[in-house]
């Protein structure tokens, strides 16, 4: 199949982070912003905190801080100002200079396209407005990520088939990475991804003629505190693995012009 990289056809749905998440991120940012001084450009909430239903008691809040410069000679000084949270919400920061952002756009198109669509500006100029992410290598990175995850899933099953708790943990660990990949597959099709995970998975299944229920397996298991039993866990795992295998083949056959 050949895709011509058509423009996005649906409007983006931006979900405002919960008040507790915003408050925690702003509180964390204040001393960092002061210490960076004129080198500070902007800061954003990114990642899972932008999803509806995000639970800050269980997952960390990603915060991207973009600076003009961040020399090695300043690392200790800035590090001394970074707060360490002792109770949720916990902040998981990423510091990057603007030069690093610009030079990595073509290397990590999946991550930057996701950040461009799903972020909440805490302070500073919204750099994402003018950020152009080249999609030249988007299909290639998606296939690379899918193949890597497919290999890891198969190895985990071969080693842990008799240990349902291990299979449950493996799917739960990889689930969030698949969410980002699924959103990127919809972008590759020329559409803006829906906000909800269920609709994202349903659309990927529709585009690539997959079993949507089976494709939701990793996320269904991730939502459970405990695996649903050995037989059911193995069945869900293998059904999900089958869909990932079919999806990888479908992406491999795509030709983007």
PDB file of N, CA and C in Angstrom, residues 49-151:
ATOM      1  N   UNK A  49       0.050  12.371  31.434  1.00  0.00           N
ATOM      2  CA  UNK A  49      -0.755  13.344  32.187  1.00  0.00           C
ATOM      3  C   UNK A  49      -1.733  14.080  31.297  1.00  0.00           C
ATOM      4  N   UNK A  50      -1.535  13.997  29.982  1.00  0.00           N
ATOM      5  CA  UNK A  50      -2.437  14.641  29.035  1.00  0.00           C
ATOM      6  C   UNK A  50      -3.588  13.721  28.637  1.00  0.00           C
ATOM      7  N   UNK A  51      -3.601  12.503  29.164  1.00  0.00           N
ATOM      8  CA  UNK A  51      -4.677  11.556  28.843  1.00  0.00           C
ATOM      9  C   UNK A  51      -5.840  11.707  29.809  1.00  0.00           C
ATOM     10  N   UNK A  52      -7.075  11.580  29.324  1.00  0.00           N
ATOM     11  CA  UNK A  52      -8.220  11.542  30.240  1.00  0.00           C
ATOM     12  C   UNK A  52      -8.069  10.347  31.192  1.00  0.00           C
ATOM     13  N   UNK A  53      -8.395  10.549  32.442  1.00  0.00           N
ATOM     14  CA  UNK A  53      -8.323   9.463  33.411  1.00  0.00           C
ATOM     15  C   UNK A  53      -6.940   9.216  33.987  1.00  0.00           C
ATOM     16  N   UNK A  54      -5.982  10.078  33.695  1.00  0.00           N
ATOM     17  CA  UNK A  54      -4.635   9.914  34.248  1.00  0.00           C
ATOM     18  C   UNK A  54      -4.681   9.913  35.771  1.00  0.00           C
ATOM     19  N   UNK A  55      -3.986   8.963  36.390  1.00  0.00           N
ATOM     20  CA  UNK A  55      -3.968   8.834  37.852  1.00  0.00           C
ATOM     21  C   UNK A  55      -2.600   9.254  38.382  1.00  0.00           C
ATOM     22  N   UNK A  56      -2.463  10.471  38.899  1.00  0.00           N
ATOM     23  CA  UNK A  56      -1.158  10.944  39.394  1.00  0.00           C
ATOM     24  C   UNK A  56      -0.690  10.217  40.647  1.00  0.00           C
ATOM     25  N   UNK A  57      -1.576   9.442  41.260  1.00  0.00           N
ATOM     26  CA  UNK A  57      -1.166   8.666  42.419  1.00  0.00           C
ATOM     27  C   UNK A  57      -0.395   7.419  42.039  1.00  0.00           C
ATOM     28  N   UNK A  58      -0.549   6.985  40.779  1.00  0.00           N
ATOM     29  CA  UNK A  58       0.107   5.762  40.320  1.00  0.00           C
ATOM     30  C   UNK A  58       1.206   6.014  39.293  1.00  0.00           C
ATOM     31  N   UNK A  59       1.099   7.129  38.569  1.00  0.00           N
ATOM     32  CA  UNK A  59       2.055   7.387  37.491  1.00  0.00           C
ATOM     33  C   UNK A  59       2.702   8.763  37.663  1.00  0.00           C
ATOM     34  N   UNK A  60       3.919   8.880  37.175  1.00  0.00           N
ATOM     35  CA  UNK A  60       4.649  10.137  37.281  1.00  0.00           C
ATOM     36  C   UNK A  60       4.170  11.138  36.236  1.00  0.00           C
ATOM     37  N   UNK A  61       4.361  12.406  36.541  1.00  0.00           N
ATOM     38  CA  UNK A  61       3.993  13.494  35.635  1.00  0.00           C
ATOM     39  C   UNK A  61       5.244  13.922  34.861  1.00  0.00           C
ATOM     40  N   UNK A  62       5.184  13.823  33.538  1.00  0.00           N
ATOM     41  CA  UNK A  62       6.317  14.229  32.702  1.00  0.00           C
ATOM     42  C   UNK A  62       6.305  15.740  32.492  1.00  0.00           C
ATOM     43  N   UNK A  63       7.452  16.365  32.729  1.00  0.00           N
ATOM     44  CA  UNK A  63       7.599  17.803  32.504  1.00  0.00           C
ATOM     45  C   UNK A  63       8.833  18.028  31.638  1.00  0.00           C
ATOM     46  N   UNK A  64       8.633  18.699  30.504  1.00  0.00           N
ATOM     47  CA  UNK A  64       9.734  19.053  29.607  1.00  0.00           C
ATOM     48  C   UNK A  64      10.137  20.496  29.862  1.00  0.00           C
ATOM     49  N   UNK A  65      11.425  20.704  30.124  1.00  0.00           N
ATOM     50  CA  UNK A  65      11.970  22.046  30.331  1.00  0.00           C
ATOM     51  C   UNK A  65      12.941  22.342  29.195  1.00  0.00           C
ATOM     52  N   UNK A  66      12.668  23.418  28.434  1.00  0.00           N
ATOM     53  CA  UNK A  66      13.522  23.786  27.303  1.00  0.00           C
ATOM     54  C   UNK A  66      14.317  25.037  27.678  1.00  0.00           C
ATOM     55  N   UNK A  67      15.616  24.985  27.438  1.00  0.00           N
ATOM     56  CA  UNK A  67      16.509  26.088  27.813  1.00  0.00           C
ATOM     57  C   UNK A  67      17.272  26.608  26.599  1.00  0.00           C
ATOM     58  N   UNK A  68      17.805  27.822  26.731  1.00  0.00           N
ATOM     59  CA  UNK A  68      18.690  28.345  25.678  1.00  0.00           C
ATOM     60  C   UNK A  68      20.013  27.577  25.700  1.00  0.00           C
ATOM     61  N   UNK A  69      20.583  27.499  26.877  1.00  0.00           N
ATOM     62  CA  UNK A  69      21.836  26.770  27.076  1.00  0.00           C
ATOM     63  C   UNK A  69      21.746  25.983  28.377  1.00  0.00           C
ATOM     64  N   UNK A  70      22.514  24.918  28.458  1.00  0.00           N
ATOM     65  CA  UNK A  70      22.624  24.176  29.717  1.00  0.00           C
ATOM     66  C   UNK A  70      23.980  23.474  29.691  1.00  0.00           C
ATOM     67  N   UNK A  71      25.004  24.273  29.975  1.00  0.00           N
ATOM     68  CA  UNK A  71      26.371  23.770  29.886  1.00  0.00           C
ATOM     69  C   UNK A  71      26.669  22.818  31.038  1.00  0.00           C
ATOM     70  N   UNK A  72      27.657  21.966  30.823  1.00  0.00           N
ATOM     71  CA  UNK A  72      28.061  21.020  31.858  1.00  0.00           C
ATOM     72  C   UNK A  72      28.493  21.746  33.121  1.00  0.00           C
ATOM     73  N   UNK A  73      29.099  22.902  32.960  1.00  0.00           N
ATOM     74  CA  UNK A  73      29.569  23.670  34.119  1.00  0.00           C
ATOM     75  C   UNK A  73      28.409  24.158  34.992  1.00  0.00           C
ATOM     76  N   UNK A  74      27.184  24.190  34.455  1.00  0.00           N
ATOM     77  CA  UNK A  74      26.024  24.659  35.221  1.00  0.00           C
ATOM     78  C   UNK A  74      25.202  23.521  35.812  1.00  0.00           C
ATOM     79  N   UNK A  75      25.521  22.283  35.489  1.00  0.00           N
ATOM     80  CA  UNK A  75      24.672  21.161  35.891  1.00  0.00           C
ATOM     81  C   UNK A  75      24.503  21.059  37.408  1.00  0.00           C
ATOM     82  N   UNK A  76      25.591  21.181  38.145  1.00  0.00           N
ATOM     83  CA  UNK A  76      25.501  21.059  39.601  1.00  0.00           C
ATOM     84  C   UNK A  76      24.647  22.174  40.200  1.00  0.00           C
ATOM     85  N   UNK A  77      24.807  23.370  39.664  1.00  0.00           N
ATOM     86  CA  UNK A  77      24.044  24.515  40.151  1.00  0.00           C
ATOM     87  C   UNK A  77      22.548  24.323  39.923  1.00  0.00           C
ATOM     88  N   UNK A  78      22.184  23.884  38.716  1.00  0.00           N
ATOM     89  CA  UNK A  78      20.768  23.662  38.405  1.00  0.00           C
ATOM     90  C   UNK A  78      20.236  22.455  39.185  1.00  0.00           C
ATOM     91  N   UNK A  79      21.036  21.395  39.272  1.00  0.00           N
ATOM     92  CA  UNK A  79      20.604  20.189  39.984  1.00  0.00           C
ATOM     93  C   UNK A  79      20.244  20.486  41.436  1.00  0.00           C
ATOM     94  N   UNK A  80      20.958  21.411  42.051  1.00  0.00           N
ATOM     95  CA  UNK A  80      20.699  21.762  43.447  1.00  0.00           C
ATOM     96  C   UNK A  80      19.328  22.403  43.637  1.00  0.00           C
ATOM     97  N   UNK A  81      18.759  22.935  42.555  1.00  0.00           N
ATOM     98  CA  UNK A  81      17.452  23.603  42.646  1.00  0.00           C
ATOM     99  C   UNK A  81      16.294  22.690  42.274  1.00  0.00           C
ATOM    100  N   UNK A  82      16.589  21.498  41.748  1.00  0.00           N
ATOM    101  CA  UNK A  82      15.524  20.587  41.318  1.00  0.00           C
ATOM    102  C   UNK A  82      14.874  19.937  42.537  1.00  0.00           C
ATOM    103  N   UNK A  83      13.578  20.166  42.755  1.00  0.00           N
ATOM    104  CA  UNK A  83      12.899  19.586  43.923  1.00  0.00           C
ATOM    105  C   UNK A  83      12.768  18.067  43.796  1.00  0.00           C
ATOM    106  N   UNK A  84      12.796  17.391  44.915  1.00  0.00           N
ATOM    107  CA  UNK A  84      12.576  15.945  44.956  1.00  0.00           C
ATOM    108  C   UNK A  84      11.278  15.687  45.716  1.00  0.00           C
ATOM    109  N   UNK A  85      10.295  15.161  45.012  1.00  0.00           N
ATOM    110  CA  UNK A  85       8.987  14.932  45.620  1.00  0.00           C
ATOM    111  C   UNK A  85       9.000  13.636  46.420  1.00  0.00           C
ATOM    112  N   UNK A  86       8.353  13.672  47.580  1.00  0.00           N
ATOM    113  CA  UNK A  86       8.321  12.505  48.464  1.00  0.00           C
ATOM    114  C   UNK A  86       6.945  11.840  48.495  1.00  0.00           C
ATOM    115  N   UNK A  87       5.973  12.474  47.870  1.00  0.00           N
ATOM    116  CA  UNK A  87       4.648  11.862  47.759  1.00  0.00           C
ATOM    117  C   UNK A  87       4.025  12.309  46.437  1.00  0.00           C
ATOM    118  N   UNK A  88       3.073  11.551  45.918  1.00  0.00           N
ATOM    119  CA  UNK A  88       2.459  11.909  44.629  1.00  0.00           C
ATOM    120  C   UNK A  88       1.788  13.275  44.690  1.00  0.00           C
ATOM    121  N   UNK A  89       1.693  13.949  43.540  1.00  0.00           N
ATOM    122  CA  UNK A  89       2.224  13.561  42.228  1.00  0.00           C
ATOM    123  C   UNK A  89       3.752  13.731  42.141  1.00  0.00           C
ATOM    124  N   UNK A  90       4.403  12.724  41.583  1.00  0.00           N
ATOM    125  CA  UNK A  90       5.851  12.799  41.380  1.00  0.00           C
ATOM    126  C   UNK A  90       6.142  13.362  39.988  1.00  0.00           C
ATOM    127  N   UNK A  91       7.149  14.220  39.910  1.00  0.00           N
ATOM    128  CA  UNK A  91       7.521  14.841  38.649  1.00  0.00           C
ATOM    129  C   UNK A  91       8.710  14.112  38.037  1.00  0.00           C
ATOM    130  N   UNK A  92       8.598  13.781  36.746  1.00  0.00           N
ATOM    131  CA  UNK A  92       9.688  13.140  36.000  1.00  0.00           C
ATOM    132  C   UNK A  92      10.131  14.125  34.915  1.00  0.00           C
ATOM    133  N   UNK A  93      11.193  14.907  35.160  1.00  0.00           N
ATOM    134  CA  UNK A  93      11.562  15.988  34.226  1.00  0.00           C
ATOM    135  C   UNK A  93      12.482  15.544  33.105  1.00  0.00           C
ATOM    136  N   UNK A  94      12.431  16.293  32.012  1.00  0.00           N
ATOM    137  CA  UNK A  94      13.367  16.158  30.898  1.00  0.00           C
ATOM    138  C   UNK A  94      13.863  17.563  30.558  1.00  0.00           C
ATOM    139  N   UNK A  95      15.182  17.777  30.663  1.00  0.00           N
ATOM    140  CA  UNK A  95      15.784  19.069  30.331  1.00  0.00           C
ATOM    141  C   UNK A  95      16.432  18.969  28.952  1.00  0.00           C
ATOM    142  N   UNK A  96      16.119  19.914  28.077  1.00  0.00           N
ATOM    143  CA  UNK A  96      16.729  19.954  26.746  1.00  0.00           C
ATOM    144  C   UNK A  96      17.002  21.401  26.356  1.00  0.00           C
ATOM    145  N   UNK A  97      18.100  21.607  25.630  1.00  0.00           N
ATOM    146  CA  UNK A  97      18.324  22.931  25.062  1.00  0.00           C
ATOM    147  C   UNK A  97      17.538  23.032  23.756  1.00  0.00           C
ATOM    148  N   UNK A  98      17.305  24.257  23.282  1.00  0.00           N
ATOM    149  CA  UNK A  98      16.584  24.434  22.026  1.00  0.00           C
ATOM    150  C   UNK A  98      17.355  23.815  20.871  1.00  0.00           C
ATOM    151  N   UNK A  99      18.662  23.864  20.948  1.00  0.00           N
ATOM    152  CA  UNK A  99      19.488  23.253  19.899  1.00  0.00           C
ATOM    153  C   UNK A  99      19.271  21.741  19.868  1.00  0.00           C
ATOM    154  N   UNK A 100      19.213  21.114  21.037  1.00  0.00           N
ATOM    155  CA  UNK A 100      18.971  19.671  21.090  1.00  0.00           C
ATOM    156  C   UNK A 100      17.599  19.319  20.527  1.00  0.00           C
ATOM    157  N   UNK A 101      16.616  20.147  20.826  1.00  0.00           N
ATOM    158  CA  UNK A 101      15.273  19.919  20.280  1.00  0.00           C
ATOM    159  C   UNK A 101      15.326  19.944  18.760  1.00  0.00           C
ATOM    160  N   UNK A 102      15.894  20.999  18.212  1.00  0.00           N
ATOM    161  CA  UNK A 102      15.916  21.175  16.757  1.00  0.00           C
ATOM    162  C   UNK A 102      16.690  20.071  16.049  1.00  0.00           C
ATOM    163  N   UNK A 103      17.780  19.603  16.659  1.00  0.00           N
ATOM    164  CA  UNK A 103      18.616  18.590  16.014  1.00  0.00           C
ATOM    165  C   UNK A 103      18.059  17.178  16.160  1.00  0.00           C
ATOM    166  N   UNK A 104      17.054  16.990  16.999  1.00  0.00           N
ATOM    167  CA  UNK A 104      16.508  15.643  17.216  1.00  0.00           C
ATOM    168  C   UNK A 104      15.140  15.436  16.569  1.00  0.00           C
ATOM    169  N   UNK A 105      14.613  16.443  15.877  1.00  0.00           N
ATOM    170  CA  UNK A 105      13.261  16.345  15.309  1.00  0.00           C
ATOM    171  C   UNK A 105      13.140  15.225  14.289  1.00  0.00           C
ATOM    172  N   UNK A 106      14.170  15.058  13.446  1.00  0.00           N
ATOM    173  CA  UNK A 106      14.087  14.024  12.415  1.00  0.00           C
ATOM    174  C   UNK A 106      14.485  12.652  12.944  1.00  0.00           C
ATOM    175  N   UNK A 107      15.145  12.612  14.097  1.00  0.00           N
ATOM    176  CA  UNK A 107      15.591  11.347  14.684  1.00  0.00           C
ATOM    177  C   UNK A 107      14.476  10.691  15.506  1.00  0.00           C
ATOM    178  N   UNK A 108      13.659  11.509  16.165  1.00  0.00           N
ATOM    179  CA  UNK A 108      12.573  10.998  17.003  1.00  0.00           C
ATOM    180  C   UNK A 108      11.226  11.585  16.570  1.00  0.00           C
ATOM    181  N   UNK A 109      10.789  11.330  15.336  1.00  0.00           N
ATOM    182  CA  UNK A 109       9.521  11.920  14.882  1.00  0.00           C
ATOM    183  C   UNK A 109       8.314  11.460  15.677  1.00  0.00           C
ATOM    184  N   UNK A 110       8.304  10.207  16.118  1.00  0.00           N
ATOM    185  CA  UNK A 110       7.170   9.703  16.902  1.00  0.00           C
ATOM    186  C   UNK A 110       7.008  10.541  18.169  1.00  0.00           C
ATOM    187  N   UNK A 111       8.109  10.686  18.905  1.00  0.00           N
ATOM    188  CA  UNK A 111       8.045  11.396  20.179  1.00  0.00           C
ATOM    189  C   UNK A 111       7.702  12.871  20.001  1.00  0.00           C
ATOM    190  N   UNK A 112       8.313  13.529  18.997  1.00  0.00           N
ATOM    191  CA  UNK A 112       8.075  14.963  18.835  1.00  0.00           C
ATOM    192  C   UNK A 112       6.697  15.266  18.276  1.00  0.00           C
ATOM    193  N   UNK A 113       6.179  14.416  17.393  1.00  0.00           N
ATOM    194  CA  UNK A 113       4.813  14.627  16.910  1.00  0.00           C
ATOM    195  C   UNK A 113       3.818  14.458  18.050  1.00  0.00           C
ATOM    196  N   UNK A 114       4.085  13.483  18.923  1.00  0.00           N
ATOM    197  CA  UNK A 114       3.195  13.271  20.068  1.00  0.00           C
ATOM    198  C   UNK A 114       3.274  14.457  21.025  1.00  0.00           C
ATOM    199  N   UNK A 115       4.477  14.959  21.269  1.00  0.00           N
ATOM    200  CA  UNK A 115       4.640  16.124  22.143  1.00  0.00           C
ATOM    201  C   UNK A 115       4.003  17.372  21.548  1.00  0.00           C
ATOM    202  N   UNK A 116       4.123  17.524  20.247  1.00  0.00           N
ATOM    203  CA  UNK A 116       3.553  18.693  19.577  1.00  0.00           C
ATOM    204  C   UNK A 116       2.036  18.719  19.728  1.00  0.00           C
ATOM    205  N   UNK A 117       1.413  17.538  19.646  1.00  0.00           N
ATOM    206  CA  UNK A 117      -0.037  17.450  19.760  1.00  0.00           C
ATOM    207  C   UNK A 117      -0.519  17.450  21.211  1.00  0.00           C
ATOM    208  N   UNK A 118       0.279  16.845  22.093  1.00  0.00           N
ATOM    209  CA  UNK A 118      -0.186  16.647  23.469  1.00  0.00           C
ATOM    210  C   UNK A 118       0.785  17.284  24.453  1.00  0.00           C
ATOM    211  N   UNK A 119       0.565  18.543  24.750  1.00  0.00           N
ATOM    212  CA  UNK A 119       1.371  19.220  25.765  1.00  0.00           C
ATOM    213  C   UNK A 119       0.529  20.319  26.400  1.00  0.00           C
ATOM    214  N   UNK A 120       0.957  20.723  27.583  1.00  0.00           N
ATOM    215  CA  UNK A 120       0.301  21.835  28.274  1.00  0.00           C
ATOM    216  C   UNK A 120       1.390  22.787  28.741  1.00  0.00           C
ATOM    217  N   UNK A 121       1.365  23.998  28.221  1.00  0.00           N
ATOM    218  CA  UNK A 121       2.427  24.960  28.551  1.00  0.00           C
ATOM    219  C   UNK A 121       2.248  25.463  29.975  1.00  0.00           C
ATOM    220  N   UNK A 122       3.289  25.300  30.764  1.00  0.00           N
ATOM    221  CA  UNK A 122       3.293  25.794  32.140  1.00  0.00           C
ATOM    222  C   UNK A 122       3.770  27.236  32.214  1.00  0.00           C
ATOM    223  N   UNK A 123       4.801  27.537  31.427  1.00  0.00           N
ATOM    224  CA  UNK A 123       5.369  28.879  31.456  1.00  0.00           C
ATOM    225  C   UNK A 123       6.269  29.059  30.239  1.00  0.00           C
ATOM    226  N   UNK A 124       6.403  30.302  29.789  1.00  0.00           N
ATOM    227  CA  UNK A 124       7.278  30.609  28.672  1.00  0.00           C
ATOM    228  C   UNK A 124       6.545  30.637  27.339  1.00  0.00           C
ATOM    229  N   UNK A 125       7.322  30.820  26.281  1.00  0.00           N
ATOM    230  CA  UNK A 125       6.778  30.883  24.924  1.00  0.00           C
ATOM    231  C   UNK A 125       6.446  29.477  24.449  1.00  0.00           C
ATOM    232  N   UNK A 126       5.314  29.324  23.740  1.00  0.00           N
ATOM    233  CA  UNK A 126       4.945  28.006  23.236  1.00  0.00           C
ATOM    234  C   UNK A 126       5.756  27.708  21.976  1.00  0.00           C
ATOM    235  N   UNK A 127       6.880  27.023  22.149  1.00  0.00           N
ATOM    236  CA  UNK A 127       7.772  26.727  21.040  1.00  0.00           C
ATOM    237  C   UNK A 127       7.164  25.746  20.052  1.00  0.00           C
ATOM    238  N   UNK A 128       6.179  24.972  20.492  1.00  0.00           N
ATOM    239  CA  UNK A 128       5.591  23.961  19.619  1.00  0.00           C
ATOM    240  C   UNK A 128       4.776  24.568  18.490  1.00  0.00           C
ATOM    241  N   UNK A 129       4.335  25.806  18.638  1.00  0.00           N
ATOM    242  CA  UNK A 129       3.559  26.450  17.583  1.00  0.00           C
ATOM    243  C   UNK A 129       4.341  26.518  16.273  1.00  0.00           C
ATOM    244  N   UNK A 130       5.626  26.773  16.382  1.00  0.00           N
ATOM    245  CA  UNK A 130       6.454  26.928  15.183  1.00  0.00           C
ATOM    246  C   UNK A 130       7.316  25.701  14.893  1.00  0.00           C
ATOM    247  N   UNK A 131       7.123  24.643  15.666  1.00  0.00           N
ATOM    248  CA  UNK A 131       7.959  23.451  15.518  1.00  0.00           C
ATOM    249  C   UNK A 131       7.456  22.587  14.364  1.00  0.00           C
ATOM    250  N   UNK A 132       8.307  22.368  13.371  1.00  0.00           N
ATOM    251  CA  UNK A 132       7.950  21.531  12.229  1.00  0.00           C
ATOM    252  C   UNK A 132       8.699  20.205  12.342  1.00  0.00           C
ATOM    253  N   UNK A 133       7.942  19.124  12.516  1.00  0.00           N
ATOM    254  CA  UNK A 133       8.546  17.803  12.670  1.00  0.00           C
ATOM    255  C   UNK A 133       8.528  17.073  11.328  1.00  0.00           C
ATOM    256  N   UNK A 134       9.688  16.819  10.722  1.00  0.00           N
ATOM    257  CA  UNK A 134       9.704  16.097   9.440  1.00  0.00           C
ATOM    258  C   UNK A 134       9.234  14.659   9.613  1.00  0.00           C
ATOM    259  N   UNK A 135       8.388  14.182   8.690  1.00  0.00           N
ATOM    260  CA  UNK A 135       7.828  12.835   8.800  1.00  0.00           C
ATOM    261  C   UNK A 135       8.517  11.845   7.865  1.00  0.00           C
ATOM    262  N   UNK A 136       9.674  12.240   7.340  1.00  0.00           N
ATOM    263  CA  UNK A 136      10.393  11.401   6.387  1.00  0.00           C
ATOM    264  C   UNK A 136      10.631   9.995   6.932  1.00  0.00           C
ATOM    265  N   UNK A 137      11.022   9.923   8.203  1.00  0.00           N
ATOM    266  CA  UNK A 137      11.381   8.630   8.774  1.00  0.00           C
ATOM    267  C   UNK A 137      10.331   8.116   9.763  1.00  0.00           C
ATOM    268  N   UNK A 138       9.123   8.683   9.720  1.00  0.00           N
ATOM    269  CA  UNK A 138       8.090   8.279  10.682  1.00  0.00           C
ATOM    270  C   UNK A 138       7.706   6.818  10.507  1.00  0.00           C
ATOM    271  N   UNK A 139       7.441   6.389   9.263  1.00  0.00           N
ATOM    272  CA  UNK A 139       7.054   4.989   9.042  1.00  0.00           C
ATOM    273  C   UNK A 139       8.166   4.054   9.485  1.00  0.00           C
ATOM    274  N   UNK A 140       9.407   4.416   9.171  1.00  0.00           N
ATOM    275  CA  UNK A 140      10.542   3.579   9.538  1.00  0.00           C
ATOM    276  C   UNK A 140      10.675   3.442  11.050  1.00  0.00           C
ATOM    277  N   UNK A 141      10.508   4.547  11.790  1.00  0.00           N
ATOM    278  CA  UNK A 141      10.619   4.470  13.243  1.00  0.00           C
ATOM    279  C   UNK A 141       9.482   3.668  13.840  1.00  0.00           C
ATOM    280  N   UNK A 142       8.268   3.822  13.279  1.00  0.00           N
ATOM    281  CA  UNK A 142       7.137   3.036  13.771  1.00  0.00           C
ATOM    282  C   UNK A 142       7.408   1.543  13.587  1.00  0.00           C
ATOM    283  N   UNK A 143       7.881   1.167  12.398  1.00  0.00           N
ATOM    284  CA  UNK A 143       8.172  -0.247  12.154  1.00  0.00           C
ATOM    285  C   UNK A 143       9.273  -0.748  13.090  1.00  0.00           C
ATOM    286  N   UNK A 144      10.305   0.066  13.268  1.00  0.00           N
ATOM    287  CA  UNK A 144      11.407  -0.318  14.152  1.00  0.00           C
ATOM    288  C   UNK A 144      10.907  -0.564  15.573  1.00  0.00           C
ATOM    289  N   UNK A 145      10.068   0.351  16.075  1.00  0.00           N
ATOM    290  CA  UNK A 145       9.534   0.209  17.432  1.00  0.00           C
ATOM    291  C   UNK A 145       8.623  -1.009  17.544  1.00  0.00           C
ATOM    292  N   UNK A 146       7.774  -1.219  16.537  1.00  0.00           N
ATOM    293  CA  UNK A 146       6.870  -2.370  16.552  1.00  0.00           C
ATOM    294  C   UNK A 146       7.651  -3.683  16.554  1.00  0.00           C
ATOM    295  N   UNK A 147       8.649  -3.761  15.704  1.00  0.00           N
ATOM    296  CA  UNK A 147       9.436  -4.995  15.634  1.00  0.00           C
ATOM    297  C   UNK A 147      10.168  -5.268  16.953  1.00  0.00           C
ATOM    298  N   UNK A 148      10.697  -4.218  17.561  1.00  0.00           N
ATOM    299  CA  UNK A 148      11.376  -4.395  18.839  1.00  0.00           C
ATOM    300  C   UNK A 148      10.440  -4.875  19.928  1.00  0.00           C
ATOM    301  N   UNK A 149       9.259  -4.277  19.996  1.00  0.00           N
ATOM    302  CA  UNK A 149       8.273  -4.681  21.010  1.00  0.00           C
ATOM    303  C   UNK A 149       7.744  -6.087  20.743  1.00  0.00           C
ATOM    304  N   UNK A 150       7.526  -6.413  19.460  1.00  0.00           N
ATOM    305  CA  UNK A 150       7.063  -7.760  19.108  1.00  0.00           C
ATOM    306  C   UNK A 150       8.085  -8.810  19.545  1.00  0.00           C
ATOM    307  N   UNK A 151       9.364  -8.544  19.292  1.00  0.00           N
ATOM    308  CA  UNK A 151      10.409  -9.475  19.710  1.00  0.00           C
ATOM    309  C   UNK A 151      10.445  -9.641  21.222  1.00  0.00           C
TER     310      UNK A 151
END
